[in-house]
Amino acid sequence: MKRVGEVMEEYGTRYMLRPVHGGCEWDVLREHVRPATTADRLSAALAERNANSVREGAVWG
């Protein structure tokens, strides 16, 4: 699963991550975490914007 998040807590071999702009936290094994690249951040921002457009009922055209 490709997700971008901020580390909120570290415990043992796991991290608790949270979406950059808020939301539900999730946990992940340390070995599955790496620093986000610029492309990762842009992709996550675009996905969030698209999701918000669908929720808000945006109309294009």
mmCIF file with all atom_site columns, C-alpha atoms in Angstrom:
data_model
loop_
_atom_site.group_PDB
_atom_site.id
_atom_site.type_symbol
_atom_site.label_atom_id
_atom_site.label_alt_id
_atom_site.label_comp_id
_atom_site.label_asym_id
_atom_site.label_entity_id
_atom_site.label_seq_id
_atom_site.pdbx_PDB_ins_code
_atom_site.Cartn_x
_atom_site.Cartn_y
_atom_site.Cartn_z
_atom_site.occupancy
_atom_site.B_iso_or_equiv
_atom_site.pdbx_formal_charge
_atom_site.auth_seq_id
_atom_site.auth_comp_id
_atom_site.auth_asym_id
_atom_site.auth_atom_id
_atom_site.pdbx_PDB_model_num
ATOM 1  C CA . MET A 1 1  ? 0.000   0.000  0.000   1.00 0.00 ? 1  MET A CA 1
ATOM 2  C CA . LYS A 1 2  ? 1.451   3.365  -0.967  1.00 0.00 ? 2  LYS A CA 1
ATOM 3  C CA . ARG A 1 3  ? 0.478   6.031  1.524   1.00 0.00 ? 3  ARG A CA 1
ATOM 4  C CA . VAL A 1 4  ? 2.167   9.215  2.661   1.00 0.00 ? 4  VAL A CA 1
ATOM 5  C CA . GLY A 1 5  ? 1.986   10.101 6.329   1.00 0.00 ? 5  GLY A CA 1
ATOM 6  C CA . GLU A 1 6  ? 3.699   11.758 9.257   1.00 0.00 ? 6  GLU A CA 1
ATOM 7  C CA . VAL A 1 7  ? 5.214   9.648  12.010  1.00 0.00 ? 7  VAL A CA 1
ATOM 8  C CA . MET A 1 8  ? 3.187   10.260 15.153  1.00 0.00 ? 8  MET A CA 1
ATOM 9  C CA . GLU A 1 9  ? 4.687   7.604  17.380  1.00 0.00 ? 9  GLU A CA 1
ATOM 10 C CA . GLU A 1 10 ? 7.274   4.845  17.305  1.00 0.00 ? 10 GLU A CA 1
ATOM 11 C CA . TYR A 1 11 ? 6.878   1.697  19.353  1.00 0.00 ? 11 TYR A CA 1
ATOM 12 C CA . GLY A 1 12 ? 9.105   -1.307 19.017  1.00 0.00 ? 12 GLY A CA 1
ATOM 13 C CA . THR A 1 13 ? 9.342   -2.264 15.345  1.00 0.00 ? 13 THR A CA 1
ATOM 14 C CA . ARG A 1 14 ? 6.250   -0.259 14.322  1.00 0.00 ? 14 ARG A CA 1
ATOM 15 C CA . TYR A 1 15 ? 5.334   3.336  13.540  1.00 0.00 ? 15 TYR A CA 1
ATOM 16 C CA . MET A 1 16 ? 1.984   5.064  13.929  1.00 0.00 ? 16 MET A CA 1
ATOM 17 C CA . LEU A 1 17 ? 1.462   7.267  10.865  1.00 0.00 ? 17 LEU A CA 1
ATOM 18 C CA . ARG A 1 18 ? -1.165  9.910  10.153  1.00 0.00 ? 18 ARG A CA 1
ATOM 19 C CA . PRO A 1 19 ? -2.133  11.450 6.814   1.00 0.00 ? 19 PRO A CA 1
ATOM 20 C CA . VAL A 1 20 ? -0.323  14.759 6.284   1.00 0.00 ? 20 VAL A CA 1
ATOM 21 C CA . HIS A 1 21 ? -3.520  16.844 6.453   1.00 0.00 ? 21 HIS A CA 1
ATOM 22 C CA . GLY A 1 22 ? -5.151  14.879 9.257   1.00 0.00 ? 22 GLY A CA 1
ATOM 23 C CA . GLY A 1 23 ? -7.260  11.768 9.435   1.00 0.00 ? 23 GLY A CA 1
ATOM 24 C CA . CYS A 1 24 ? -7.125  8.312  10.954  1.00 0.00 ? 24 CYS A CA 1
ATOM 25 C CA . GLU A 1 25 ? -3.776  6.947  12.027  1.00 0.00 ? 25 GLU A CA 1
ATOM 26 C CA . TRP A 1 26 ? -2.500  3.575  10.914  1.00 0.00 ? 26 TRP A CA 1
ATOM 27 C CA . ASP A 1 27 ? 0.422   1.445  12.000  1.00 0.00 ? 27 ASP A CA 1
ATOM 28 C CA . VAL A 1 28 ? 3.122   -0.029 9.832   1.00 0.00 ? 28 VAL A CA 1
ATOM 29 C CA . LEU A 1 29 ? 6.262   -2.086 10.300  1.00 0.00 ? 29 LEU A CA 1
ATOM 30 C CA . ARG A 1 30 ? 9.439   0.000  10.377  1.00 0.00 ? 30 ARG A CA 1
ATOM 31 C CA . GLU A 1 31 ? 10.902  -1.971 7.455   1.00 0.00 ? 31 GLU A CA 1
ATOM 32 C CA . HIS A 1 32 ? 8.033   -0.745 5.219   1.00 0.00 ? 32 HIS A CA 1
ATOM 33 C CA . VAL A 1 33 ? 8.674   2.960  5.900   1.00 0.00 ? 33 VAL A CA 1
ATOM 34 C CA . ARG A 1 34 ? 10.980  5.263  3.950   1.00 0.00 ? 34 ARG A CA 1
ATOM 35 C CA . PRO A 1 35 ? 11.241  9.032  3.560   1.00 0.00 ? 35 PRO A CA 1
ATOM 36 C CA . ALA A 1 36 ? 8.733   10.381 1.040   1.00 0.00 ? 36 ALA A CA 1
ATOM 37 C CA . THR A 1 37 ? 10.127  11.668 -2.241  1.00 0.00 ? 37 THR A CA 1
ATOM 38 C CA . THR A 1 38 ? 8.866   14.827 -3.920  1.00 0.00 ? 38 THR A CA 1
ATOM 39 C CA . ALA A 1 39 ? 6.934   12.613 -6.347  1.00 0.00 ? 39 ALA A CA 1
ATOM 40 C CA . ASP A 1 40 ? 5.327   10.750 -3.408  1.00 0.00 ? 40 ASP A CA 1
ATOM 41 C CA . ARG A 1 41 ? 4.208   14.040 -1.846  1.00 0.00 ? 41 ARG A CA 1
ATOM 42 C CA . LEU A 1 42 ? 2.818   15.401 -5.111  1.00 0.00 ? 42 LEU A CA 1
ATOM 43 C CA . SER A 1 43 ? 0.970   12.174 -5.826  1.00 0.00 ? 43 SER A CA 1
ATOM 44 C CA . ALA A 1 44 ? -0.583  12.163 -2.339  1.00 0.00 ? 44 ALA A CA 1
ATOM 45 C CA . ALA A 1 45 ? -1.607  15.832 -2.655  1.00 0.00 ? 45 ALA A CA 1
ATOM 46 C CA . LEU A 1 46 ? -3.239  15.181 -6.043  1.00 0.00 ? 46 LEU A CA 1
ATOM 47 C CA . ALA A 1 47 ? -5.086  12.117 -4.715  1.00 0.00 ? 47 ALA A CA 1
ATOM 48 C CA . GLU A 1 48 ? -6.383  14.161 -1.770  1.00 0.00 ? 48 GLU A CA 1
ATOM 49 C CA . ARG A 1 49 ? -7.526  16.976 -4.061  1.00 0.00 ? 49 ARG A CA 1
ATOM 50 C CA . ASN A 1 50 ? -9.294  14.498 -6.350  1.00 0.00 ? 50 ASN A CA 1
ATOM 51 C CA . ALA A 1 51 ? -11.030 12.841 -3.400  1.00 0.00 ? 51 ALA A CA 1
ATOM 52 C CA . ASN A 1 52 ? -12.163 16.235 -2.113  1.00 0.00 ? 52 ASN A CA 1
ATOM 53 C CA . SER A 1 53 ? -13.540 17.133 -5.556  1.00 0.00 ? 53 SER A CA 1
ATOM 54 C CA . VAL A 1 54 ? -15.633 13.952 -5.642  1.00 0.00 ? 54 VAL A CA 1
ATOM 55 C CA . ARG A 1 55 ? -16.927 14.542 -2.092  1.00 0.00 ? 55 ARG A CA 1
ATOM 56 C CA . GLU A 1 56 ? -17.816 18.155 -2.871  1.00 0.00 ? 56 GLU A CA 1
ATOM 57 C CA . GLY A 1 57 ? -19.565 17.206 -6.094  1.00 0.00 ? 57 GLY A CA 1
ATOM 58 C CA . ALA A 1 58 ? -17.333 19.282 -8.318  1.00 0.00 ? 58 ALA A CA 1
ATOM 59 C CA . VAL A 1 59 ? -18.472 19.543 -11.927 1.00 0.00 ? 59 VAL A CA 1
ATOM 60 C CA . TRP A 1 60 ? -16.001 19.932 -14.786 1.00 0.00 ? 60 TRP A CA 1
ATOM 61 C CA . GLY A 1 61 ? -16.698 21.193 -18.255 1.00 0.00 ? 61 GLY A CA 1
#
